[in-house]
Coordinates of C-alpha atoms (C1' of nucleotides) in Angstrom, one line a residue:
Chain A
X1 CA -32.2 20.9 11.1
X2 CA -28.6 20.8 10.2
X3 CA -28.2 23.2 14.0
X4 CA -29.6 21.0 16.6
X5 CA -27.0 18.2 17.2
X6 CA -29.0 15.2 17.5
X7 CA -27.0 12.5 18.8
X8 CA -27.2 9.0 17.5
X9 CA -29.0 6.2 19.3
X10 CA -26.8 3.6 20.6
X11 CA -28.6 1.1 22.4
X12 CA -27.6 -2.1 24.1
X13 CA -28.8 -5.4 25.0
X14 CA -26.1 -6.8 28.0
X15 CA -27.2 -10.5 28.8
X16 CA -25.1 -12.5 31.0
X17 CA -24.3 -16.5 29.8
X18 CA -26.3 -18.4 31.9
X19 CA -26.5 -21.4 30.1
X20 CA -30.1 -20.3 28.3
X21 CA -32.0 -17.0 26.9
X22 CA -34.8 -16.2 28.8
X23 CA -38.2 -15.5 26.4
X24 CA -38.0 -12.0 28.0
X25 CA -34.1 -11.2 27.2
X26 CA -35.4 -12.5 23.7
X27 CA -37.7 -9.8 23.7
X28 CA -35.8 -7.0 25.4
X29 CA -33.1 -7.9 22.6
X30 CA -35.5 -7.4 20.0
X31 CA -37.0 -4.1 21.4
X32 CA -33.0 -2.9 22.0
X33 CA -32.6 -4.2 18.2
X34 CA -35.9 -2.5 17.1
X35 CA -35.3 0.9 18.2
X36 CA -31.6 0.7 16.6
X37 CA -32.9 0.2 13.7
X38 CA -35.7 2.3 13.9
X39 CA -33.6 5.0 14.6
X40 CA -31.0 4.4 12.7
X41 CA -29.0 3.8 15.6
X42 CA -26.2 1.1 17.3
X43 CA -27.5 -2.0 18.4
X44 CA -24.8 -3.0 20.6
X45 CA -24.3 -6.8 22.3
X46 CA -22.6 -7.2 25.5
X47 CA -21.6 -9.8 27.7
X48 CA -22.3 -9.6 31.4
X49 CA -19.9 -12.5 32.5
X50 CA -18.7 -11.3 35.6
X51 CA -19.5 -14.2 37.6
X52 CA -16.6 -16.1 36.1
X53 CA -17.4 -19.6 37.6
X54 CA -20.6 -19.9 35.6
X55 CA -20.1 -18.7 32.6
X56 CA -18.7 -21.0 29.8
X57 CA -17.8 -20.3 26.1
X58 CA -21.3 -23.0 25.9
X59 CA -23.7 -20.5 27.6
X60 CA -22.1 -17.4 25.4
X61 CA -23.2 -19.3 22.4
X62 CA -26.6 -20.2 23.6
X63 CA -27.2 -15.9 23.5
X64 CA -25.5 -15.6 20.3
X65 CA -26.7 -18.6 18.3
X66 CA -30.3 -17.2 19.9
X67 CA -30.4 -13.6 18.7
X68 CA -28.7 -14.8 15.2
X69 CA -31.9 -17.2 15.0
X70 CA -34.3 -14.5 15.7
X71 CA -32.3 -12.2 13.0
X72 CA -30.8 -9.9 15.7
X73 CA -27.7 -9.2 14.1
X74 CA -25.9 -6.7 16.6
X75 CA -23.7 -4.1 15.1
X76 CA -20.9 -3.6 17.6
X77 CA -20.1 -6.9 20.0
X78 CA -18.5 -10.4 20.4
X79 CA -17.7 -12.3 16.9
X80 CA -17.7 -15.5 18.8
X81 CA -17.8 -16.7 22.3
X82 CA -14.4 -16.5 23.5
X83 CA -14.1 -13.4 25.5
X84 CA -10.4 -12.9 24.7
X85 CA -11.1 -13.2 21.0
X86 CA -12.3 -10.2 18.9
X87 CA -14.9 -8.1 18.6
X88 CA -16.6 -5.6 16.1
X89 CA -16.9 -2.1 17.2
X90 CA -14.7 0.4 18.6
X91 CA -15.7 0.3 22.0
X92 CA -14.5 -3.1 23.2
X93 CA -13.9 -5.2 24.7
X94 CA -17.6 -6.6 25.1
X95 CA -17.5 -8.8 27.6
X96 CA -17.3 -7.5 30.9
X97 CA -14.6 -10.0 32.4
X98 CA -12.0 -8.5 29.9
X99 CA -12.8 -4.9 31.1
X100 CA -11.6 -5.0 34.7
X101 CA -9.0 -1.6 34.3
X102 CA -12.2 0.2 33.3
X103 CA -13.8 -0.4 36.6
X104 CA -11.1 -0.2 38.7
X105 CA -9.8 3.1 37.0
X106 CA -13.8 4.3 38.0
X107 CA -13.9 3.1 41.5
X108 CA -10.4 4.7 42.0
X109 CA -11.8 7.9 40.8
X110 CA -14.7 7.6 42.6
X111 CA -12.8 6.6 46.2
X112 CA -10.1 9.9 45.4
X113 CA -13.1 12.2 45.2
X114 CA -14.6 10.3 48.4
X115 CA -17.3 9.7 46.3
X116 CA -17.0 6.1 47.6
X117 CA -15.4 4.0 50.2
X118 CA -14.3 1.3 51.8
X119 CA -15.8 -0.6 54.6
X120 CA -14.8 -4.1 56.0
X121 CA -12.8 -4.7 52.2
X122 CA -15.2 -4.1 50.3
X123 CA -16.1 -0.6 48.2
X124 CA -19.5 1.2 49.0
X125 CA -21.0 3.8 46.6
X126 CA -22.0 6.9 49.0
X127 CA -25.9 7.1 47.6
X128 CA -27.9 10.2 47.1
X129 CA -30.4 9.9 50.4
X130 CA -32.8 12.3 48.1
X131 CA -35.4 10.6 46.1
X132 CA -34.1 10.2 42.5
X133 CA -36.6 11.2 39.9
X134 CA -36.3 10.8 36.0
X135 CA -38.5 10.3 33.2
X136 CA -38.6 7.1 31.8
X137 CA -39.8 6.9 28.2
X138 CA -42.0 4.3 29.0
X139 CA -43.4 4.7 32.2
X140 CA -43.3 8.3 32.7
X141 CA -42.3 10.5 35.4
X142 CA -40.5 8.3 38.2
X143 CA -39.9 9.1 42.0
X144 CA -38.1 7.0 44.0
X145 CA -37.6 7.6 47.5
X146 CA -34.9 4.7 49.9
X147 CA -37.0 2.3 51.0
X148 CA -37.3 1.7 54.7
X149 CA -34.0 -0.6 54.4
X150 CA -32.3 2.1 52.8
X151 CA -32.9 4.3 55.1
X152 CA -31.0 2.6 57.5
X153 CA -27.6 1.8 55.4
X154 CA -28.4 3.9 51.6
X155 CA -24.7 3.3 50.7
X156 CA -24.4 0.3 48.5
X157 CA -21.3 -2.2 47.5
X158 CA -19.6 -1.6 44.5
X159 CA -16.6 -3.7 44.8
X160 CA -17.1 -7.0 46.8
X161 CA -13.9 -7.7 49.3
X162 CA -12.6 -10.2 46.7
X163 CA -11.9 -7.4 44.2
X164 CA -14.8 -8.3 42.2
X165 CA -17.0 -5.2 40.8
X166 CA -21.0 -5.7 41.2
X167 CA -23.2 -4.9 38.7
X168 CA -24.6 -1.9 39.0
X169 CA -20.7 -0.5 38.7
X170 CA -20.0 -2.1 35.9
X171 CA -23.3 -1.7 33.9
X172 CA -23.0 2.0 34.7
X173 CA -19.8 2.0 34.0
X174 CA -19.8 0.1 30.4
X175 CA -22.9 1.9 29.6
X176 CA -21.0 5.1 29.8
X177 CA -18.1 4.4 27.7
X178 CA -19.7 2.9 25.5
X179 CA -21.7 5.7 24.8
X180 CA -25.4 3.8 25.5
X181 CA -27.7 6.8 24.3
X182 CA -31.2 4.6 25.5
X183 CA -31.0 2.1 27.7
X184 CA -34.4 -0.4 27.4
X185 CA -34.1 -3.2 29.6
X186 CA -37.0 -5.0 31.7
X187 CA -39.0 -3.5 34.5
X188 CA -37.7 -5.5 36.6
X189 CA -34.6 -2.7 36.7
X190 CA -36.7 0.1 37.0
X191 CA -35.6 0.2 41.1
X192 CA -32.6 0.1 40.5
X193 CA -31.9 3.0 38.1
X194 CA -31.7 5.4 40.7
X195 CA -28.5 3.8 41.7
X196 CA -27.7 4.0 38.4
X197 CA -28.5 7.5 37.8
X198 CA -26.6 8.4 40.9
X199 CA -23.5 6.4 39.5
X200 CA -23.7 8.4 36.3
X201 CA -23.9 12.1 38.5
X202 CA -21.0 10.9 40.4
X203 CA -19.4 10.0 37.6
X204 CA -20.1 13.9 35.9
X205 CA -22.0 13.0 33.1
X206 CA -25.7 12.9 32.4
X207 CA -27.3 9.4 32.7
X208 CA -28.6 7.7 29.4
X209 CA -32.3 8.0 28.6
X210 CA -34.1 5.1 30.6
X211 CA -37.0 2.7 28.9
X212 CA -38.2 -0.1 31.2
X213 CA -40.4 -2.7 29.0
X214 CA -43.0 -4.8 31.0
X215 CA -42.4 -8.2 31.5
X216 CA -43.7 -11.6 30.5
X217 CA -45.2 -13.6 32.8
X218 CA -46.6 -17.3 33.0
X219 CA -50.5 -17.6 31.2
X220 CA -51.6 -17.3 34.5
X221 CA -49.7 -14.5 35.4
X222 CA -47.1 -16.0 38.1
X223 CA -43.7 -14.8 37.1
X224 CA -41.8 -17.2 34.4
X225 CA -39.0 -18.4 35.9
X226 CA -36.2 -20.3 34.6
X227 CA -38.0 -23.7 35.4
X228 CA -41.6 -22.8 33.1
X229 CA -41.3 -24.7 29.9
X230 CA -41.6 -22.1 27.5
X231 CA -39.2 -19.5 29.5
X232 CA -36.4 -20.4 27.1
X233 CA -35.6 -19.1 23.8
X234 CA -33.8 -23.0 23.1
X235 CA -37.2 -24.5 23.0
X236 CA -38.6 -22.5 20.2
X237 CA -35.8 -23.2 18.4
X238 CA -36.0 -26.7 18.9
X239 CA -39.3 -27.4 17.9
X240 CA -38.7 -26.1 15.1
X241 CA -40.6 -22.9 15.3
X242 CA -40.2 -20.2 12.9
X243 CA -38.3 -17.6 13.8
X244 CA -39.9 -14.5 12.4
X245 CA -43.5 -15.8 14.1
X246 CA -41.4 -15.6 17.8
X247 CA -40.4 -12.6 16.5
X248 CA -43.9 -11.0 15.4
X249 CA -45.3 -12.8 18.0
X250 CA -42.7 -11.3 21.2
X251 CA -43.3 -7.7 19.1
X252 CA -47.4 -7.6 20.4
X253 CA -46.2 -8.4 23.7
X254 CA -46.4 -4.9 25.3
X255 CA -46.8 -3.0 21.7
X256 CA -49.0 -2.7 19.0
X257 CA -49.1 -2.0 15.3
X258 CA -52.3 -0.5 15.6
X259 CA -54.9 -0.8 13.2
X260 CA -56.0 -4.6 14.0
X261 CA -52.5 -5.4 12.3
X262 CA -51.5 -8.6 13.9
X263 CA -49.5 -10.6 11.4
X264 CA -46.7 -8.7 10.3
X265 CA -43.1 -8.7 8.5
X266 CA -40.1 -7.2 10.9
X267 CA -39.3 -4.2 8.1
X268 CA -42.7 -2.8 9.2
X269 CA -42.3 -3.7 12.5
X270 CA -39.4 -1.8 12.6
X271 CA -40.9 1.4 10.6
X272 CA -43.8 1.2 13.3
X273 CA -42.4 0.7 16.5
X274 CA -41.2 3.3 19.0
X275 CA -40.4 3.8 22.6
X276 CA -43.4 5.9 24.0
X277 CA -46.5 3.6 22.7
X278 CA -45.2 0.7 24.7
X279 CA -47.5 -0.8 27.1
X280 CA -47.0 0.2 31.0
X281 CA -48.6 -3.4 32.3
X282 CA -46.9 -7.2 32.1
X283 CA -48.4 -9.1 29.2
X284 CA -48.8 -13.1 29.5
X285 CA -47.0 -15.6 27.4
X286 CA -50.2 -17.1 25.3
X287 CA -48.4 -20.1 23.7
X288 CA -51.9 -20.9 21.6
X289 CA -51.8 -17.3 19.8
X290 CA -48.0 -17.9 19.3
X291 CA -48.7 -21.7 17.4
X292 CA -51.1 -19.9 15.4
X293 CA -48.8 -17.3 13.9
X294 CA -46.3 -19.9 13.7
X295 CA -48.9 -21.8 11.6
X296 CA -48.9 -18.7 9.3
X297 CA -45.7 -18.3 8.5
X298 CA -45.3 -22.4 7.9
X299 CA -47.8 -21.8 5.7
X300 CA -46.0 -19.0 3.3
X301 CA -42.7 -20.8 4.3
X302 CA -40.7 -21.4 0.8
X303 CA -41.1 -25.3 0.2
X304 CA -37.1 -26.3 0.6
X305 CA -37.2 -24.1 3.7
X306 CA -40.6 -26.4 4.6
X307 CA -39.1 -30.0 3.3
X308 CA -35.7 -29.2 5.6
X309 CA -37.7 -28.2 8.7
X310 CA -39.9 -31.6 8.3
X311 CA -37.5 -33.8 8.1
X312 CA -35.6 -32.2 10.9
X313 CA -39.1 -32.8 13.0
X314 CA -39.0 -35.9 12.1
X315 CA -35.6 -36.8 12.6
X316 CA -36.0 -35.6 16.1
X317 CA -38.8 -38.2 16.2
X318 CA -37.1 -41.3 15.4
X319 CA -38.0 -41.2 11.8
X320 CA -35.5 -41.5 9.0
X321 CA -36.7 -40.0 5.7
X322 CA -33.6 -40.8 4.4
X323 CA -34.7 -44.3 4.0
X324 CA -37.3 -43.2 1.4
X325 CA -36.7 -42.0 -2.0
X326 CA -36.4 -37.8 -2.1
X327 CA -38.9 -37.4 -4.6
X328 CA -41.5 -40.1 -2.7
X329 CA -40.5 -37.7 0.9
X330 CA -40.7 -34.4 -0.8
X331 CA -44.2 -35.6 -2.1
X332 CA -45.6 -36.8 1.2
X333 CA -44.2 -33.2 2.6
X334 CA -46.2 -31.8 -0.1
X335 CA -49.9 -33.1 1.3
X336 CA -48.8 -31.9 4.5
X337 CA -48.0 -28.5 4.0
X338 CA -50.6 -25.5 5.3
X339 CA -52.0 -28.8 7.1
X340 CA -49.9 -28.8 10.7
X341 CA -49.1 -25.3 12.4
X342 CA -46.0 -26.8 14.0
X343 CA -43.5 -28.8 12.3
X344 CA -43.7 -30.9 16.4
X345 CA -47.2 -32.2 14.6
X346 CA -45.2 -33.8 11.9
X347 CA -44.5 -36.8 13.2
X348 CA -47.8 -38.1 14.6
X349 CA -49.8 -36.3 11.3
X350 CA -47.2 -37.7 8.5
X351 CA -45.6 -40.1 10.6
X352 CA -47.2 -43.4 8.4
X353 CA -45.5 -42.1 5.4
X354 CA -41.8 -43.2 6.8
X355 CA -43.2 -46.1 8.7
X356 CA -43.9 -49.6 7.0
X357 CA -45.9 -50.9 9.4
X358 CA -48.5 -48.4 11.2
X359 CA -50.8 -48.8 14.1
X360 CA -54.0 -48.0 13.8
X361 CA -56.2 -45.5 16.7
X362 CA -58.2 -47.6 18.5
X363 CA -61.1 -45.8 18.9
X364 CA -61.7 -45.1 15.1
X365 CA -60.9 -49.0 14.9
X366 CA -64.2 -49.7 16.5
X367 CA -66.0 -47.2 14.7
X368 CA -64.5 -47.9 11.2
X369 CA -63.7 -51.3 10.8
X370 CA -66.8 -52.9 11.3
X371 CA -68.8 -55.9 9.6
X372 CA -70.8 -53.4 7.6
X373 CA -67.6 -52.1 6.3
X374 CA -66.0 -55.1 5.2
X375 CA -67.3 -55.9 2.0
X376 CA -67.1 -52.1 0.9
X377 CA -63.4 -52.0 1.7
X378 CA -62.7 -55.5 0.3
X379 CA -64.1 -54.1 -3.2
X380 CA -62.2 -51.5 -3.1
X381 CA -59.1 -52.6 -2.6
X382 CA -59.7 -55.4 -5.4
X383 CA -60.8 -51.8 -7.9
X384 CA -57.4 -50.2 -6.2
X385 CA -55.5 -53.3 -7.1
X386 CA -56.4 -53.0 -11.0
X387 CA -55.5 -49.3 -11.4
X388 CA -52.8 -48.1 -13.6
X389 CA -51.3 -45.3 -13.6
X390 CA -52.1 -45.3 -9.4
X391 CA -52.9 -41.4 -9.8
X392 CA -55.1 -38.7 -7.6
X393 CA -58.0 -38.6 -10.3
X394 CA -58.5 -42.2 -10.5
X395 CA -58.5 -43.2 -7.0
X396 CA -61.0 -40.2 -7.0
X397 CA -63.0 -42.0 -9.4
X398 CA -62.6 -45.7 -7.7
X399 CA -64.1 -44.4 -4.6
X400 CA -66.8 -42.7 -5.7
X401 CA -67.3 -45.4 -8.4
X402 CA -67.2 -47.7 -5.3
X403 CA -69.4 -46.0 -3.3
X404 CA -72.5 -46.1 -6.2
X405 CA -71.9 -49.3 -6.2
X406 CA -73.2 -49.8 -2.9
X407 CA -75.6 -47.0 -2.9
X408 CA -73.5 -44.8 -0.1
X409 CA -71.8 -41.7 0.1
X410 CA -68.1 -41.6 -0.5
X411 CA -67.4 -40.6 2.8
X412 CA -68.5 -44.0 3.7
X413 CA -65.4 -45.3 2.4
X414 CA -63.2 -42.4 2.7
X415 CA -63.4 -43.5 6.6
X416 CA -62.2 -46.7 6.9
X417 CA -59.5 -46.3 4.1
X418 CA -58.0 -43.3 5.5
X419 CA -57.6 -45.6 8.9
X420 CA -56.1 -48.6 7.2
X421 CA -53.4 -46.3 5.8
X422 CA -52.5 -43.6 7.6
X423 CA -53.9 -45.3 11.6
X424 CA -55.7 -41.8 11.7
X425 CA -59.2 -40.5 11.5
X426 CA -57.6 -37.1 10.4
X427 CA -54.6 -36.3 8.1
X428 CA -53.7 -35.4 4.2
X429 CA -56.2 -35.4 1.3
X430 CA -57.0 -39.0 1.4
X431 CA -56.6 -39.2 -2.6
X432 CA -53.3 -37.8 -3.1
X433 CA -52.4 -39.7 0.0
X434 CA -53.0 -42.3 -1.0
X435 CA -51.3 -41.6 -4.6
X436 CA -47.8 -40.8 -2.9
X437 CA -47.8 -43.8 -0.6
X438 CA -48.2 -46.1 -4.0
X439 CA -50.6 -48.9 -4.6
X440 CA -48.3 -52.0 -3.0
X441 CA -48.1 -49.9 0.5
X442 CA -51.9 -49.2 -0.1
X443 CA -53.3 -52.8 -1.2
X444 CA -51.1 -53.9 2.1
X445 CA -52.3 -51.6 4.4
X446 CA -56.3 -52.5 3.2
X447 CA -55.1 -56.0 3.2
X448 CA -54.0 -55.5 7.2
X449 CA -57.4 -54.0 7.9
X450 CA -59.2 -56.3 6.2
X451 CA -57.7 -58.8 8.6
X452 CA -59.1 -56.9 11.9
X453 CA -62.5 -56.5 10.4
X454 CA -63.3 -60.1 10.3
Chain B
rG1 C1' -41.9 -4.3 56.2
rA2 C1' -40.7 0.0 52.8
rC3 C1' -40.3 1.8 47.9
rC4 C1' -41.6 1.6 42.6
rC5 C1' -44.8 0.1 38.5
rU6 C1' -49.5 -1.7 36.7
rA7 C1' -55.0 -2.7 36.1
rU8 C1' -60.3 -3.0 28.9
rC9 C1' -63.4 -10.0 27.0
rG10 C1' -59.9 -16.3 29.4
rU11 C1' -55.2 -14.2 26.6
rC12 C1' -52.7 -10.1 23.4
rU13 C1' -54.6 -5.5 22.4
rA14 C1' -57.5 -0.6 20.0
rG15 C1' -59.5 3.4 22.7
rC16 C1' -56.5 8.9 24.6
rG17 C1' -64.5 12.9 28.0
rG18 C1' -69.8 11.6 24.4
rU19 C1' -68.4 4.6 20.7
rU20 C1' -74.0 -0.3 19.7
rA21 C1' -66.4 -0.4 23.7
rG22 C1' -63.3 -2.4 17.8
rG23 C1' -59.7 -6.4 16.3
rA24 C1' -56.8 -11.0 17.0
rC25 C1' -55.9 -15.8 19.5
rA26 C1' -58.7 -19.4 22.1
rC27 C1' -63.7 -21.3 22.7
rC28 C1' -68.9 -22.5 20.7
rG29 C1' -72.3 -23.0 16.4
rC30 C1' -73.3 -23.0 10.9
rC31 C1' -71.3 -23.2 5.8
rC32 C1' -67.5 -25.1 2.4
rU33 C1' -65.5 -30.2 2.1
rU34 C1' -62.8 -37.0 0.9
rU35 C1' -60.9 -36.4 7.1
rC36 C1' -58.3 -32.5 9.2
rA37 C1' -56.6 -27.8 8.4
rC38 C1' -57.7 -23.3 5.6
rG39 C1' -61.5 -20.0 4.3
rG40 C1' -66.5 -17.7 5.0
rC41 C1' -70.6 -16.4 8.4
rG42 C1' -72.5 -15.9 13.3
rG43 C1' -72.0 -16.3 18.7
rU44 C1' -70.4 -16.3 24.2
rA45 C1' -67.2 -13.0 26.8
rG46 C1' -64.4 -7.1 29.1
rC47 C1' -63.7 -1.4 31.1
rA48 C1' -61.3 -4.7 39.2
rC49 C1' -64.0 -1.8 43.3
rG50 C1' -65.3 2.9 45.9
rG51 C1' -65.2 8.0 45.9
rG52 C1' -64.6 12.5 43.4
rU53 C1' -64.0 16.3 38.8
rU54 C1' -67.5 17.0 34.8
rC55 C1' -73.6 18.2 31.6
rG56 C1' -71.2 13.5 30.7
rA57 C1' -66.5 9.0 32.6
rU58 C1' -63.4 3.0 30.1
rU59 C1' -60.8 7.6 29.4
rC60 C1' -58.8 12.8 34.4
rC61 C1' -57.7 12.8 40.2
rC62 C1' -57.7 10.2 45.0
rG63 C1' -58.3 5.8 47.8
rU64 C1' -59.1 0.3 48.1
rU65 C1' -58.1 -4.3 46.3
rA66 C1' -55.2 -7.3 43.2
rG67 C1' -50.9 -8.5 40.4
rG68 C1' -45.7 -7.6 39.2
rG69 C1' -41.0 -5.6 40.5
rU70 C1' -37.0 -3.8 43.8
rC71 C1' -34.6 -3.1 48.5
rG72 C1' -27.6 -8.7 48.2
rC73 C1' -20.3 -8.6 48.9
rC74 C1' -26.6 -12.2 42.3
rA75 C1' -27.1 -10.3 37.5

RNA sequence: GACCCUAUCGUCUAGCGGUUAGGACACCGCCCUUUCACGGCGGUAGCACGGGUUCGAUUCCCGUUAGGGUCGCCA
């Protein structure tokens, strides 16, 4: 309706460099992101690096090279991590350490209207003693009353006595100019917003709407702090998970597609999700249910997408594929494929492929390589030895040609053979396994067995 | 201590007064099969507790308990 002025969303996700994205900035990125693009709106990226001493150009990247890995591209913010350099938008600077006038020109407004005062050097916000009540779009209708502390002293510091403005000034302050239509952050602000409300009255404007997302805690349910393995976007990244299963799997956390839809591409993500269908209560972080959308995706993932992830895995592992022919690593990435939900699996599962000489697990050494065996194996090798061309269909054929011989099932000898050449009872299709690793590493890895068995 | 939020299988969730409480992950069987994985079939498992309201509560209200968060010259 072309008379009711609907103004645009404009949301924002304000993280401050601290050297490593938390799983739950990750996800209240992707919620802010979300509802941008859901609406149609601003998804607007702003550094909170107002504690000078630990913030580094290094800890600014570690935000921005993680929300450009989950596909978070933010309309208006940095372009890189220096803070002086530019930015895209036209409501910058966006990083809080270049906006000190702002906040000063505020607190001076605030201090000529005695809205605010000073008190032993430092500036103290003169807060409402009323409760503060608003409706958040998540969690409803909201009442807070001061807490017995409050009570006592209500009025809170907004400049320290070094000159440096806290953060509840300056996130109400850059929220304001910067237009912030919805702010969605983590409930662990939801306290707090009556300051922030209070800020915005005293400042003569109407506070943004409020959105508090639950948060993500440990499997079992403690809080996941800096020091849980899993709390940081960086390790996802580095094991080589694939970005749009974090991404799908960070969007159940706390919402829902509805209609038993659990595997899902972001466009429909972003056509379903909304604000008031978020969860109220804190969801756990259930790495399992995470590996196995991961292990969806790997399995859909594009093959050069696949072979350059593999050998990244493997890399990190201390194996060079680079050693091997392209067509021979490509190959033995091929049997491996919609085998291993993580590309961290590589290395153990494919890991005989880039080695020459392999150990073997013990345990399925005592159970495979026995007397019995021998004889079987030693046949084989000597009907492996004649074949030419060394293909999938005729090493089928040997072993089960094998196998008659001796009156047993295939398996028989699918055991043993699989152990001399990849060390593992479990792995790739023994047959075209066996085909890309090539008859001389074959007959020489039967050969080895053959040794132990005596 | 005060204030705020929350409570459905182990986990993520569907449910919005009447359902055999549904799905997914995980787990356990069986099938498929050259191992594993995939896939198929089946199974174990849940409305925290106590009061109300109602003909009827998982669903609405109150309380209890439990969990989380906030009360900084941290962000």
């Amino acid at each position: 309706m072309a008379w009711i002025k609907t103004m645009k969303v404009r949301v924002r996700f304000a993280p401050s460099p601290t050297g490593f994205l938390h799983i739950g900035g990750a996800r209240t990125a992707l919620f802010n992101g979300l509802y941008a693009r859901h609406t149609g709106g601003t998804f607007v990226l702003r550094i909170e690096d107002t504690d000078v001493a630990r913030n580094t150009q290094e800890a600014v990247n570690v935000i921005l090279n993680g929300l450009r890995w989950l596909g978070l591209d933010w309309d208006e913010g940095p372009v890189g991590s220096d803070a002086t350099g530019p930015g895209k938008g036209s409501f910058g600077p966006y990083f809080q350490s270049q906006r000190k006038e702002n906040y000063q020109r505020r607190v001076d407004a605030l201090l000529s209207r005695g809205l605010a005062y000073e008190h032993e050097g430092a500036v103290r916000f003169k807060m409402s003693r009323d409760p503060v009540r608003f409706h958040d779009l998540v969690v409803g209708e909201v009442c807070r009353e001061l807490t017995d502390r409050e009570q006592v002293e209500p009025d809170f510091v907004i400049v320290r006595s070094d000159g440096q403005p806290v953060f509840h000034l300056v996130n109400v302050v850059d929220d304001l100019e910067m237009n912030i239509t919805h702010v969605i952050r983590g409930e662990d602000h939801l306290s707090n917003t009556a300051k922030h409300i209070a800020l915005f009255r005293a400042f003569g404007v109407e506070p943004p709407k409020y959105a508090h997302i639950p948060l993500i805690l440990n499997l079992d349910g403690t809080k996941m702090s800096k020091r849980d393995s899993g709390a940081s976007l960086g390790t996802y990244m580095d094991e080589g998970y694939a970005p749009e299963a974090v991404v799908n799997y960070l969007a159940l956390l706390g919402w829902s597609p509805k209609g038993n839809r659990e595997k899902l591409p972001l466009s429909e993500i972003i056509a379903l999700f909304d604000l008031p269908q978020i969860l109220r209560h804190n969801a756990r972080f259930d790495i399992a249910k995470l590996n196995w959308l991961n292990g969806e995706y790997v399995r859909e993932m594009d093959d050069e997408r696949f072979y350059e992830q593999s050998v990244h895995a493997l890399a990190r592992a201390g194996l060079d594929t680079n050693k091997y022919p392209v067509e021979y690593v490509k190959a033995a990435l091929d049997t491996c494929k919609g085998k291993v939900k993580l590309f961290s699996e590589l290395p153990a599962y494919a890991g005989f492929y880039f080695r020459e000489e392999i150990a073997c697990d013990a345990e399925a050494v005592k159970r495979e390589f026995t007397s019995e065996n021998r004889p079987r194996l030693a046949k084989l090798r000597e009907a492996l030895a004649d074949l030419e061309p060394f293909d999938h269909d005729r090493i089928s054929g040997t072993l089960a040609a094998v196998a008659k011989g001796f009156g047993v099932k295939t398996g028989v000898l699918v055991h043993p053979t699989r152990l001399a050449c990849c060390g593992n009872p479990a792995g790739p299709s023994l047959y075209h396994l066996l085909a890309v690793l090539g008859k001389d590493r074959v007959l020489k890895r039967i050969d080895g067995a053959l040794a132990q068995m005596s």
